[in-house]
mmCIF file of C-alpha atoms in Angstrom:
data_model
loop_
_atom_site.group_PDB
_atom_site.id
_atom_site.type_symbol
_atom_site.label_atom_id
_atom_site.label_comp_id
_atom_site.label_asym_id
_atom_site.label_seq_id
_atom_site.Cartn_x
_atom_site.Cartn_y
_atom_site.Cartn_z
ATOM 1 C CA MET A 1 0.003 0.008 0.029
ATOM 2 C CA ASN A 2 1.181 3.475 -0.841
ATOM 3 C CA PRO A 3 1.930 5.240 2.447
ATOM 4 C CA SER A 4 0.872 8.555 0.838
ATOM 5 C CA ASN A 5 -2.695 7.180 0.434
ATOM 6 C CA GLN A 6 -3.016 5.952 4.067
ATOM 7 C CA PRO A 7 -4.157 9.380 5.527
ATOM 8 C CA LYS A 8 -6.892 9.567 2.845
ATOM 9 C CA ILE A 9 -8.199 6.036 3.700
ATOM 10 C CA THR A 10 -8.091 6.894 7.397
ATOM 11 C CA SER A 11 -10.048 10.089 6.826
ATOM 12 C CA SER A 12 -12.644 8.334 4.695
ATOM 13 C CA LEU A 13 -13.075 5.624 7.294
ATOM 14 C CA LEU A 14 -13.407 8.226 10.017
ATOM 15 C CA ILE A 15 -16.122 10.055 8.020
ATOM 16 C CA VAL A 16 -18.021 6.762 7.476
ATOM 17 C CA LEU A 17 -17.827 5.992 11.162
ATOM 18 C CA LEU A 18 -19.020 9.455 12.093
ATOM 19 C CA PHE A 19 -21.987 9.067 9.646
ATOM 20 C CA VAL A 20 -22.972 5.698 11.049
ATOM 21 C CA PHE A 21 -22.752 7.050 14.515
ATOM 22 C CA ALA A 22 -24.830 10.028 13.661
ATOM 23 C CA THR A 23 -27.457 7.845 11.958
ATOM 24 C CA SER A 24 -27.635 5.560 14.936
ATOM 25 C CA LEU A 25 -27.936 8.454 17.275
ATOM 26 C CA SER A 26 -30.674 9.904 15.110
ATOM 27 C CA ASN A 27 -32.541 6.589 15.044
ATOM 28 C CA ALA A 28 -32.149 6.221 18.785
ATOM 29 C CA LEU A 29 -33.528 9.582 19.363
ATOM 30 C CA ALA A 30 -36.385 8.706 16.977
ATOM 31 C CA THR A 31 -37.214 5.303 18.371
ATOM 32 C CA ASP A 32 -36.393 5.513 22.086
ATOM 33 C CA LEU A 33 -38.667 8.256 23.197
ATOM 34 C CA ASP A 34 -38.808 9.443 26.673
ATOM 35 C CA GLY A 35 -41.124 12.318 27.409
ATOM 36 C CA VAL A 36 -44.032 14.231 26.006
ATOM 37 C CA LEU A 37 -44.624 14.508 22.214
ATOM 38 C CA ALA A 38 -46.604 17.078 20.279
ATOM 39 C CA SER A 39 -50.460 17.081 20.601
ATOM 40 C CA ALA A 40 -50.404 15.708 24.163
ATOM 41 C CA ASN A 41 -48.966 12.326 23.249
ATOM 42 C CA THR A 42 -46.750 10.503 25.786
ATOM 43 C CA ALA A 43 -44.221 7.836 24.837
ATOM 44 C CA ASP A 44 -41.673 5.869 26.823
ATOM 45 C CA GLY A 45 -39.904 2.899 25.368
ATOM 46 C CA TYR A 46 -38.299 1.624 22.184
ATOM 47 C CA GLY A 47 -40.530 1.996 19.125
ATOM 48 C CA VAL A 48 -43.325 3.627 20.946
ATOM 49 C CA LEU A 49 -45.591 5.882 18.766
ATOM 50 C CA ILE A 50 -42.824 6.232 16.117
ATOM 51 C CA ASN A 51 -45.347 6.292 13.250
ATOM 52 C CA ARG A 52 -47.744 8.813 14.820
ATOM 53 C CA THR A 53 -48.955 11.486 12.315
ATOM 54 C CA THR A 54 -52.038 13.324 13.556
ATOM 55 C CA GLY A 55 -53.136 11.250 16.600
ATOM 56 C CA ILE A 56 -53.544 13.051 19.795
ATOM 57 C CA ASP A 57 -53.771 12.250 23.537
ATOM 58 C CA ASN A 58 -52.135 8.833 23.154
ATOM 59 C CA SER A 59 -49.934 7.268 25.807
ATOM 60 C CA GLY A 60 -47.485 4.445 25.192
ATOM 61 C CA PHE A 61 -45.273 2.793 27.742
ATOM 62 C CA GLY A 62 -43.230 -0.372 26.794
ATOM 63 C CA PHE A 63 -41.319 -1.889 23.975
ATOM 64 C CA LYS A 64 -43.135 -1.045 20.734
ATOM 65 C CA ALA A 65 -46.347 -0.096 22.441
ATOM 66 C CA LEU A 66 -48.579 1.736 19.969
ATOM 67 C CA ASN A 67 -45.870 1.095 17.408
ATOM 68 C CA ALA A 68 -48.044 1.436 14.272
ATOM 69 C CA ALA A 69 -50.346 4.234 15.463
ATOM 70 C CA THR A 70 -50.749 7.039 12.997
ATOM 71 C CA SER A 71 -53.929 9.042 13.436
ATOM 72 C CA GLY A 72 -55.520 7.138 16.259
ATOM 73 C CA SER A 73 -56.262 9.146 19.384
ATOM 74 C CA PHE A 74 -57.023 8.745 23.043
ATOM 75 C CA ASN A 75 -55.363 5.352 23.253
ATOM 76 C CA THR A 76 -53.366 4.071 26.218
ATOM 77 C CA ALA A 77 -50.879 1.177 25.908
ATOM 78 C CA LEU A 78 -48.872 -0.116 28.775
ATOM 79 C CA GLY A 79 -46.709 -3.191 28.067
ATOM 80 C CA VAL A 80 -44.568 -4.851 25.484
ATOM 81 C CA GLY A 81 -46.360 -4.877 22.161
ATOM 82 C CA ALA A 82 -49.552 -3.438 23.632
ATOM 83 C CA LEU A 83 -51.763 -2.028 20.861
ATOM 84 C CA PHE A 84 -48.787 -2.771 18.569
ATOM 85 C CA LYS A 85 -50.686 -2.791 15.283
ATOM 86 C CA ASN A 86 -53.253 -0.027 16.216
ATOM 87 C CA THR A 87 -53.290 2.585 13.400
ATOM 88 C CA THR A 88 -56.379 4.756 13.275
ATOM 89 C CA SER A 89 -58.732 3.596 16.039
ATOM 90 C CA ASN A 90 -59.491 5.596 19.119
ATOM 91 C CA ALA A 91 -60.086 5.211 22.790
ATOM 92 C CA ASN A 92 -58.515 1.848 23.400
ATOM 93 C CA THR A 93 -56.785 0.868 26.628
ATOM 94 C CA ALA A 94 -54.262 -2.019 26.700
ATOM 95 C CA THR A 95 -52.363 -3.068 29.723
ATOM 96 C CA GLY A 96 -50.135 -6.104 29.579
ATOM 97 C CA TYR A 97 -47.874 -7.988 27.247
ATOM 98 C CA SER A 98 -49.352 -7.915 23.678
ATOM 99 C CA ALA A 99 -52.655 -6.676 24.997
ATOM 100 C CA LEU A 100 -54.757 -5.660 21.993
ATOM 101 C CA TYR A 101 -51.623 -6.499 19.909
ATOM 102 C CA ASN A 102 -53.477 -6.873 16.510
ATOM 103 C CA ASN A 103 -56.088 -4.192 17.005
ATOM 104 C CA ALA A 104 -56.335 -2.061 13.868
ATOM 105 C CA THR A 105 -59.644 -0.305 13.683
ATOM 106 C CA GLY A 106 -61.468 -1.493 16.806
ATOM 107 C CA TYR A 107 -62.359 1.273 19.276
ATOM 108 C CA ASN A 108 -63.391 1.731 22.841
ATOM 109 C CA ASN A 109 -61.752 -1.644 23.878
ATOM 110 C CA THR A 110 -60.180 -2.312 27.229
ATOM 111 C CA ALA A 111 -57.646 -5.114 27.633
ATOM 112 C CA ASN A 112 -55.875 -5.810 30.946
ATOM 113 C CA GLY A 113 -53.688 -8.945 31.058
ATOM 114 C CA PHE A 114 -51.160 -11.009 29.186
ATOM 115 C CA ASP A 115 -52.392 -11.312 25.501
ATOM 116 C CA ALA A 116 -55.796 -10.009 26.461
ATOM 117 C CA LEU A 117 -57.796 -9.223 23.298
ATOM 118 C CA ALA A 118 -54.494 -9.909 21.439
ATOM 119 C CA SER A 119 -56.211 -11.033 18.216
ATOM 120 C CA ASN A 120 -58.888 -8.252 18.058
ATOM 121 C CA THR A 121 -58.759 -6.277 14.811
ATOM 122 C CA ALA A 122 -62.017 -4.465 14.298
ATOM 123 C CA GLY A 123 -64.146 -5.347 17.256
ATOM 124 C CA PHE A 124 -65.264 -2.491 19.484
ATOM 125 C CA ARG A 125 -66.442 -1.857 23.033
ATOM 126 C CA ASN A 126 -65.051 -5.091 24.349
ATOM 127 C CA ALA A 127 -63.460 -5.450 27.829
ATOM 128 C CA ALA A 128 -60.986 -8.239 28.688
ATOM 129 C CA VAL A 129 -59.378 -8.602 32.142
ATOM 130 C CA GLY A 130 -57.160 -11.509 32.724
ATOM 131 C CA THR A 131 -54.487 -13.660 31.019
ATOM 132 C CA TYR A 132 -55.644 -14.615 27.519
ATOM 133 C CA ALA A 133 -59.084 -13.145 28.128
ATOM 134 C CA LEU A 134 -60.860 -12.808 24.685
ATOM 135 C CA TYR A 135 -57.544 -13.955 23.230
ATOM 136 C CA LYS A 136 -58.938 -15.127 19.844
ATOM 137 C CA HIS A 137 -61.509 -12.437 19.510
ATOM 138 C CA VAL A 138 -61.477 -10.722 16.131
ATOM 139 C CA ILE A 139 -64.503 -8.601 15.225
ATOM 140 C CA GLY A 140 -67.201 -9.156 17.838
ATOM 141 C CA ASN A 141 -68.522 -6.294 19.908
ATOM 142 C CA TYR A 142 -69.839 -5.447 23.360
ATOM 143 C CA ASN A 143 -68.202 -8.531 25.035
ATOM 144 C CA ASN A 144 -66.966 -8.537 28.635
ATOM 145 C CA ALA A 145 -64.482 -11.153 29.864
ATOM 146 C CA VAL A 146 -63.084 -11.081 33.440
ATOM 147 C CA GLY A 147 -60.860 -13.978 34.332
ATOM 148 C CA ALA A 148 -57.944 -15.936 32.870
ATOM 149 C CA PHE A 149 -58.981 -17.622 29.496
ATOM 150 C CA ALA A 150 -62.502 -16.112 29.756
ATOM 151 C CA LEU A 151 -64.064 -16.045 26.274
ATOM 152 C CA TYR A 152 -60.635 -17.401 25.115
ATOM 153 C CA SER A 153 -61.855 -18.909 21.792
ATOM 154 C CA ASP A 154 -64.478 -16.224 20.972
ATOM 155 C CA ILE A 155 -63.994 -14.862 17.406
ATOM 156 C CA THR A 156 -67.243 -13.215 16.196
ATOM 157 C CA GLY A 157 -69.576 -13.347 19.196
ATOM 158 C CA ASN A 158 -71.351 -10.267 20.468
ATOM 159 C CA THR A 159 -72.744 -9.068 23.841
ATOM 160 C CA ASN A 160 -71.319 -11.978 25.826
ATOM 161 C CA ASN A 161 -70.472 -11.656 29.503
ATOM 162 C CA ALA A 162 -68.042 -14.054 31.106
ATOM 163 C CA PHE A 163 -66.861 -13.760 34.675
ATOM 164 C CA GLY A 164 -64.533 -16.501 35.977
ATOM 165 C CA GLU A 165 -61.586 -18.524 34.794
ATOM 166 C CA SER A 166 -62.363 -20.116 31.379
ATOM 167 C CA ALA A 167 -65.948 -18.928 31.519
ATOM 168 C CA LEU A 168 -67.364 -19.289 28.009
ATOM 169 C CA GLY A 169 -63.895 -20.571 27.218
ATOM 170 C CA ARG A 170 -64.788 -22.308 23.983
ATOM 171 C CA ASN A 171 -67.379 -19.871 22.693
ATOM 172 C CA ILE A 172 -66.704 -19.069 19.004
ATOM 173 C CA SER A 173 -69.726 -17.336 17.516
ATOM 174 C CA GLY A 174 -72.427 -17.472 20.259
ATOM 175 C CA SER A 175 -73.932 -14.147 21.356
ATOM 176 C CA ASN A 176 -75.868 -12.780 24.297
ATOM 177 C CA ASN A 177 -74.585 -15.427 26.706
ATOM 178 C CA THR A 178 -73.903 -14.756 30.453
ATOM 179 C CA ALA A 179 -71.501 -17.008 32.322
ATOM 180 C CA ILE A 180 -70.748 -16.398 35.998
ATOM 181 C CA GLY A 181 -68.273 -18.817 37.607
ATOM 182 C CA ASP A 182 -65.174 -20.776 36.724
ATOM 183 C CA ASP A 183 -65.736 -22.911 33.582
ATOM 184 C CA ALA A 184 -69.396 -21.631 33.334
ATOM 185 C CA LEU A 185 -70.827 -22.357 29.856
ATOM 186 C CA PHE A 186 -67.254 -23.645 28.977
ATOM 187 C CA GLU A 187 -68.304 -25.934 26.103
ATOM 188 C CA ASN A 188 -70.736 -23.503 24.400
ATOM 189 C CA THR A 189 -69.520 -22.753 20.941
ATOM 190 C CA SER A 190 -72.394 -21.234 19.025
ATOM 191 C CA GLY A 191 -75.351 -21.240 21.325
ATOM 192 C CA ASN A 192 -77.117 -17.916 22.132
ATOM 193 C CA SER A 193 -78.843 -16.325 25.096
ATOM 194 C CA ASN A 194 -77.654 -18.889 27.653
ATOM 195 C CA ILE A 195 -77.154 -18.254 31.256
ATOM 196 C CA GLY A 196 -74.834 -20.161 33.530
ATOM 197 C CA VAL A 197 -74.326 -19.301 37.173
ATOM 198 C CA GLY A 198 -72.058 -21.224 39.323
ATOM 199 C CA ALA A 199 -68.800 -23.146 38.952
ATOM 200 C CA ALA A 200 -69.138 -25.243 35.653
ATOM 201 C CA ALA A 201 -72.688 -24.214 35.350
ATOM 202 C CA GLY A 202 -73.998 -25.084 31.875
ATOM 203 C CA ALA A 203 -70.516 -26.475 31.011
ATOM 204 C CA ASN A 204 -72.011 -29.248 29.042
ATOM 205 C CA LEU A 205 -74.077 -26.976 26.704
ATOM 206 C CA THR A 206 -72.603 -26.852 23.157
ATOM 207 C CA THR A 207 -74.928 -25.364 20.544
ATOM 208 C CA GLY A 208 -78.295 -24.994 22.342
ATOM 209 C CA SER A 209 -79.895 -21.683 23.054
ATOM 210 C CA TYR A 210 -82.141 -20.051 25.653
ATOM 211 C CA ASN A 211 -80.994 -22.264 28.533
ATOM 212 C CA VAL A 212 -80.714 -21.240 32.187
ATOM 213 C CA ASP A 213 -78.386 -23.425 34.231
ATOM 214 C CA ILE A 214 -77.886 -22.507 37.839
ATOM 215 C CA GLY A 215 -75.617 -24.893 39.726
ATOM 216 C CA ASN A 216 -76.249 -27.507 37.013
ATOM 217 C CA LEU A 217 -73.906 -28.786 34.211
ATOM 218 C CA GLY A 218 -76.807 -28.839 31.610
ATOM 219 C CA GLU A 219 -77.036 -31.256 28.754
ATOM 220 C CA PRO A 220 -75.346 -31.041 25.318
ATOM 221 C CA GLY A 221 -77.461 -29.523 22.508
ATOM 222 C CA GLU A 222 -80.535 -28.902 24.556
ATOM 223 C CA SER A 223 -82.482 -25.628 24.240
ATOM 224 C CA SER A 224 -85.113 -23.577 26.137
ATOM 225 C CA THR A 225 -84.386 -25.510 29.285
ATOM 226 C CA THR A 226 -84.024 -24.294 32.889
ATOM 227 C CA ARG A 227 -82.048 -26.433 35.356
ATOM 228 C CA ILE A 228 -81.487 -25.427 38.973
ATOM 229 C CA GLY A 229 -79.373 -27.499 41.301
ATOM 230 C CA THR A 230 -77.832 -30.874 40.879
ATOM 231 C CA SER A 231 -79.516 -34.173 41.589
ATOM 232 C CA GLY A 232 -78.224 -35.726 44.836
ATOM 233 C CA GLN A 233 -76.683 -32.441 46.034
ATOM 234 C CA GLN A 234 -79.756 -30.313 46.530
ATOM 235 C CA THR A 235 -82.488 -32.246 48.316
ATOM 236 C CA ARG A 236 -84.942 -29.549 49.405
ATOM 237 C CA THR A 237 -86.216 -26.318 47.837
ATOM 238 C CA PHE A 238 -87.760 -23.282 49.469
ATOM 239 C CA ILE A 239 -89.157 -20.457 47.390
ATOM 240 C CA ALA A 240 -90.838 -17.516 49.188
ATOM 241 C CA GLY A 241 -94.031 -15.948 47.822
ATOM 242 C CA ILE A 242 -95.783 -19.118 46.691
ATOM 243 C CA TYR A 243 -97.628 -20.665 49.556
ATOM 244 C CA GLY A 244 -100.990 -19.059 50.408
ATOM 245 C CA VAL A 245 -100.930 -16.837 47.338
ATOM 246 C CA ARG A 246 -104.235 -16.743 45.478
ATOM 247 C CA GLU A 247 -104.257 -16.402 41.776
ATOM 248 C CA GLY A 248 -107.179 -15.707 39.438
ATOM 249 C CA GLY A 249 -108.053 -17.243 36.100
ATOM 250 C CA MET A 250 -107.333 -20.823 35.075
ATOM 251 C CA ILE A 251 -105.072 -22.651 37.607
ATOM 252 C CA SER A 252 -103.357 -25.898 36.812
ATOM 253 C CA PRO A 253 -101.580 -28.214 39.148
ATOM 254 C CA VAL A 254 -97.813 -28.628 38.893
ATOM 255 C CA TYR A 255 -96.474 -32.084 38.270
ATOM 256 C CA ILE A 256 -92.907 -33.474 38.655
ATOM 257 C CA ASN A 257 -91.571 -36.546 36.891
ATOM 258 C CA SER A 258 -89.031 -39.013 38.212
ATOM 259 C CA ASN A 259 -86.200 -36.950 36.612
ATOM 260 C CA GLY A 260 -87.287 -33.816 38.522
ATOM 261 C CA GLN A 261 -88.822 -32.079 35.528
ATOM 262 C CA LEU A 262 -91.677 -29.742 36.385
ATOM 263 C CA GLY A 263 -94.821 -29.336 34.245
ATOM 264 C CA THR A 264 -98.427 -28.219 34.397
ATOM 265 C CA GLN A 265 -99.750 -31.521 33.089
ATOM 266 C CA PRO A 266 -98.868 -35.182 33.553
ATOM 267 C CA GLN A 267 -96.992 -37.200 30.944
ATOM 268 C CA GLY A 268 -98.695 -37.243 27.481
ATOM 269 C CA SER A 269 -101.478 -39.714 27.172
ATOM 270 C CA SER A 270 -101.828 -39.624 23.452
ATOM 271 C CA ARG A 271 -101.390 -42.858 21.500
ATOM 272 C CA ARG A 272 -98.593 -41.286 19.594
ATOM 273 C CA PHE A 273 -96.368 -41.292 22.692
ATOM 274 C CA LYS A 274 -96.906 -45.000 23.491
ATOM 275 C CA LYS A 275 -95.868 -48.418 22.269
ATOM 276 C CA GLU A 276 -96.759 -52.076 22.965
ATOM 277 C CA ILE A 277 -100.346 -51.091 24.063
ATOM 278 C CA LYS A 278 -102.251 -53.950 25.624
ATOM 279 C CA LEU A 279 -105.412 -54.389 27.718
ATOM 280 C CA MET A 280 -104.695 -54.463 31.399
ATOM 281 C CA ASP A 281 -107.048 -57.518 31.961
ATOM 282 C CA ASN A 282 -106.111 -59.279 35.239
ATOM 283 C CA THR A 283 -102.870 -57.372 35.826
ATOM 284 C CA SER A 284 -104.708 -54.925 38.035
ATOM 285 C CA GLU A 285 -105.810 -57.557 40.449
ATOM 286 C CA SER A 286 -102.588 -57.228 42.403
ATOM 287 C CA ILE A 287 -103.862 -53.923 43.919
ATOM 288 C CA LEU A 288 -106.523 -55.930 45.808
ATOM 289 C CA ALA A 289 -103.650 -57.040 48.053
ATOM 290 C CA LEU A 290 -102.633 -53.492 48.909
ATOM 291 C CA LYS A 291 -103.028 -52.253 52.454
ATOM 292 C CA PRO A 292 -103.960 -48.545 52.771
ATOM 293 C CA VAL A 293 -102.789 -46.831 55.871
ATOM 294 C CA THR A 294 -102.876 -43.521 57.743
ATOM 295 C CA PHE A 295 -99.672 -41.875 58.773
ATOM 296 C CA TYR A 296 -97.795 -38.598 59.577
ATOM 297 C CA TYR A 297 -94.713 -37.408 57.711
ATOM 298 C CA LYS A 298 -91.707 -37.020 59.940
ATOM 299 C CA SER A 299 -90.713 -33.769 58.329
ATOM 300 C CA ASP A 300 -94.227 -32.248 58.598
ATOM 301 C CA ASP A 301 -94.299 -29.599 61.247
ATOM 302 C CA THR A 302 -98.066 -29.219 60.903
ATOM 303 C CA ASN A 303 -98.526 -32.932 61.942
ATOM 304 C CA THR A 304 -101.302 -33.408 59.285
ATOM 305 C CA LEU A 305 -102.863 -36.869 59.093
ATOM 306 C CA GLN A 306 -102.039 -38.518 55.716
ATOM 307 C CA TYR A 307 -103.714 -41.263 53.789
ATOM 308 C CA GLY A 308 -101.801 -43.548 51.425
ATOM 309 C CA LEU A 309 -99.612 -46.622 51.006
ATOM 310 C CA ILE A 310 -96.199 -47.810 52.192
ATOM 311 C CA ALA A 311 -93.945 -48.067 49.214
ATOM 312 C CA GLU A 312 -91.986 -51.081 50.567
ATOM 313 C CA GLU A 313 -95.225 -52.950 51.098
ATOM 314 C CA VAL A 314 -96.468 -52.077 47.617
ATOM 315 C CA ALA A 315 -93.178 -53.354 46.077
ATOM 316 C CA LYS A 316 -93.842 -56.712 47.560
ATOM 317 C CA VAL A 317 -97.195 -56.838 45.836
ATOM 318 C CA ASN A 318 -96.161 -55.340 42.534
ATOM 319 C CA PRO A 319 -92.521 -53.944 41.993
ATOM 320 C CA ASP A 320 -93.756 -51.954 38.966
ATOM 321 C CA LEU A 321 -95.847 -49.671 41.242
ATOM 322 C CA VAL A 322 -92.893 -48.021 43.015
ATOM 323 C CA VAL A 323 -90.221 -45.489 42.020
ATOM 324 C CA ARG A 324 -86.618 -45.786 43.148
ATOM 325 C CA ASP A 325 -84.112 -43.069 43.820
ATOM 326 C CA ASP A 326 -80.680 -42.664 42.261
ATOM 327 C CA ASN A 327 -79.293 -45.184 44.689
ATOM 328 C CA GLY A 328 -81.819 -47.749 43.726
ATOM 329 C CA GLU A 329 -83.647 -47.528 47.004
ATOM 330 C CA ILE A 330 -87.526 -47.606 47.089
ATOM 331 C CA TYR A 331 -88.686 -44.011 47.181
ATOM 332 C CA THR A 332 -92.386 -43.538 46.367
ATOM 333 C CA VAL A 333 -95.557 -45.094 45.018
ATOM 334 C CA ARG A 334 -96.768 -44.588 41.479
ATOM 335 C CA TYR A 335 -100.226 -43.483 42.530
ATOM 336 C CA GLU A 336 -101.161 -42.560 38.939
ATOM 337 C CA ALA A 337 -100.601 -46.257 38.013
ATOM 338 C CA VAL A 338 -102.581 -47.360 41.127
ATOM 339 C CA ASN A 339 -105.492 -45.130 39.995
ATOM 340 C CA ALA A 340 -105.481 -46.675 36.530
ATOM 341 C CA MET A 341 -105.492 -50.168 38.034
ATOM 342 C CA LEU A 342 -108.275 -49.227 40.339
ATOM 343 C CA LEU A 343 -110.200 -47.955 37.329
ATOM 344 C CA ASN A 344 -109.641 -51.308 35.558
ATOM 345 C CA GLU A 345 -110.899 -53.244 38.566
ATOM 346 C CA PHE A 346 -113.917 -51.006 38.874
ATOM 347 C CA LEU A 347 -114.752 -51.473 35.242
ATOM 348 C CA LYS A 348 -114.382 -55.240 35.602
ATOM 349 C CA GLU A 349 -116.790 -55.228 38.512
ATOM 350 C CA HIS A 350 -119.116 -52.930 36.714
ATOM 351 C CA ARG A 351 -119.107 -55.211 33.701
ATOM 352 C CA LYS A 352 -119.855 -58.168 35.928
ATOM 353 C CA ALA A 353 -122.663 -56.240 37.543
ATOM 354 C CA GLU A 354 -124.023 -55.308 34.180
ATOM 355 C CA ALA A 355 -123.820 -58.825 32.993
ATOM 356 C CA LEU A 356 -125.650 -60.113 36.210
ATOM 357 C CA LYS A 357 -128.230 -57.353 35.727
ATOM 358 C CA LYS A 358 -128.848 -58.574 32.154
ATOM 359 C CA ASP A 359 -129.121 -62.164 33.368
ATOM 360 C CA LEU A 360 -131.579 -61.127 36.094
ATOM 361 C CA GLN A 361 -133.550 -59.053 33.632
ATOM 362 C CA ALA A 362 -133.672 -61.977 31.173
ATOM 363 C CA THR A 363 -134.710 -64.371 33.978
ATOM 364 C CA ALA A 364 -137.319 -61.915 35.184
ATOM 365 C CA ALA A 365 -138.626 -61.527 31.687
ATOM 366 C CA GLN A 366 -138.863 -65.220 31.234
ATOM 367 C CA GLN A 367 -140.585 -65.612 34.526
ATOM 368 C CA GLN A 368 -142.972 -62.852 33.593
ATOM 369 C CA LYS A 369 -143.861 -64.652 30.388
ATOM 370 C CA GLU A 370 -144.428 -67.828 32.341
ATOM 371 C CA ILE A 371 -146.503 -66.036 34.940
ATOM 372 C CA GLN A 372 -148.577 -64.428 32.134
ATOM 373 C CA ALA A 373 -148.986 -67.833 30.502
ATOM 374 C CA LEU A 374 -150.075 -69.389 33.836
ATOM 375 C CA THR A 375 -152.398 -66.444 34.425
ATOM 376 C CA ALA A 376 -153.962 -66.896 31.049
ATOM 377 C CA GLN A 377 -154.256 -70.583 31.727
ATOM 378 C CA LEU A 378 -155.876 -70.029 35.066
ATOM 379 C CA LYS A 379 -158.249 -67.549 33.577
ATOM 380 C CA GLU A 380 -159.234 -70.037 30.969
ATOM 381 C CA GLN A 381 -159.668 -72.725 33.571
ATOM 382 C CA ALA A 382 -161.732 -70.279 35.686
ATOM 383 C CA ALA A 383 -163.931 -69.531 32.662
ATOM 384 C CA GLN A 384 -164.495 -73.205 32.053
ATOM 385 C CA ILE A 385 -165.261 -73.768 35.723
ATOM 386 C CA GLN A 386 -167.700 -70.879 35.610
ATOM 387 C CA LYS A 387 -169.324 -72.341 32.547
ATOM 388 C CA VAL A 388 -169.740 -75.760 34.105
ATOM 389 C CA SER A 389 -171.048 -74.179 37.318
ATOM 390 C CA THR A 390 -173.617 -72.276 35.400
ATOM 391 C CA GLN A 391 -174.800 -75.408 33.562
ATOM 392 C CA VAL A 392 -174.994 -77.256 36.847
ATOM 393 C CA GLU A 393 -177.113 -74.575 38.406
ATOM 394 C CA MET A 394 -179.431 -74.541 35.471
ATOM 395 C CA ASN A 395 -179.935 -78.321 35.645
ATOM 396 C CA GLU A 396 -180.538 -78.588 39.399
ATOM 397 C CA PRO A 397 -184.386 -77.325 39.490
ATOM 398 C CA ALA A 398 -185.564 -79.898 36.947
ATOM 399 C CA ARG A 399 -184.203 -82.733 39.040
ATOM 400 C CA LYS A 400 -186.128 -81.407 42.037
ATOM 401 C CA VAL A 401 -189.430 -81.382 40.098
ATOM 402 C CA VAL A 402 -189.074 -84.962 38.959
ATOM 403 C CA ALA A 403 -188.261 -86.054 42.504
ATOM 404 C CA ASN A 404 -191.418 -84.488 43.993
ATOM 405 C CA LYS A 405 -193.897 -85.964 41.472
ATOM 406 C CA PRO A 406 -195.518 -89.288 42.710
ATOM 407 C CA SER A 407 -194.985 -92.259 40.416
ATOM 408 C CA ARG A 408 -197.851 -94.063 38.740
ATOM 409 C CA LEU A 409 -197.315 -97.230 40.721
ATOM 410 C CA ALA A 410 -197.443 -95.366 43.899
ATOM 411 C CA ARG A 411 -201.076 -94.137 43.046
ATOM 412 C CA LYS A 412 -202.558 -97.722 42.650
ATOM 413 C CA PRO A 413 -203.974 -99.352 45.797
ATOM 414 C CA ALA A 414 -202.251 -102.499 46.859
ATOM 415 C CA ARG A 415 -203.996 -105.782 46.188
ATOM 416 C CA GLU A 416 -205.171 -107.764 49.165
ATOM 417 C CA ASP A 417 -203.711 -111.274 49.574
ATOM 418 C CA PRO A 418 -206.586 -113.741 48.785
ATOM 419 C CA ARG A 419 -205.296 -116.086 51.300
#
């Protein structure tokens, strides 16, 4: 190398280094903001609000918080990547790592927690509080999720309210649902207007709508069903304002089936609900061995005398006439079946009485005919007797005249004996 050229090379290298240093310093000043910007914007952290153009009243704190914001205003981002892709939307609040990370045009959203509302792009007026709350949410509106993983899978659902860990966790497109409690309505994906109150309340619901589950898991796919409590856990129910209240109009009794379902009428009696229909015949005769009793319920504070049967005794006579509980123990008597069997026995006796009545009527009719025939015969005999009597009476005077007239021999004098 030519020694005369070395100073030139050194000078050129120094100039390049100075340029690189100046550029780096300029970038550092441009990307690592610390303080108040124009139009009342506040930025603190690397890449915060570096693309802002006309947006006002924004606050960004954390690595690349509000990084893409241009004209959006009134946004607050606190955390790494919070509101990272937000450009033109307004009035969003993101607190936590990647909270509202993908939000572009959605507005009036609040996200507080790790990846809360991280996938939201255009949804507005949503609130997510908790790790991964409303994590997959994209465009739905008016949703509230409070709790880790609450409404985690929701994408397009609207007006859902989830309070509790994983509440409505698998909801995707369902709307107008309310879940209060950990895992409440967890399996619901597309069902609408469901209510679940309690830990895992309605957790089995999937696509059904208009269900109310309070302290009950619910059933997959069912709709328009209300379930309160869990069989075997709740054994008594007290509801104020029912007893002694008089209502006008048509009043129907309330029935309950063996599964605990309430209704205003017993199980359907139409032929279309039944199969293997046969006449009862002599099956009902077993009730004749039942022993009705009087008793008092142990739990009845009023000590009211009751009339009925003892289920264990009934089971000995006919096992089909009792209902067993979840443990297989005898619980109660199927009084509706007893009534049907009583009706059958009554009808059997009624038919016997009707048949006996017909037999008696037939016998009486036959006897009446015989009596009439005998009467006619007696009348005929009486007439003949009367006729004979009349003839006898007519003949009696003539015989008297003949008897009184002296005979010719009697008028002649007797001859004297010549001797």
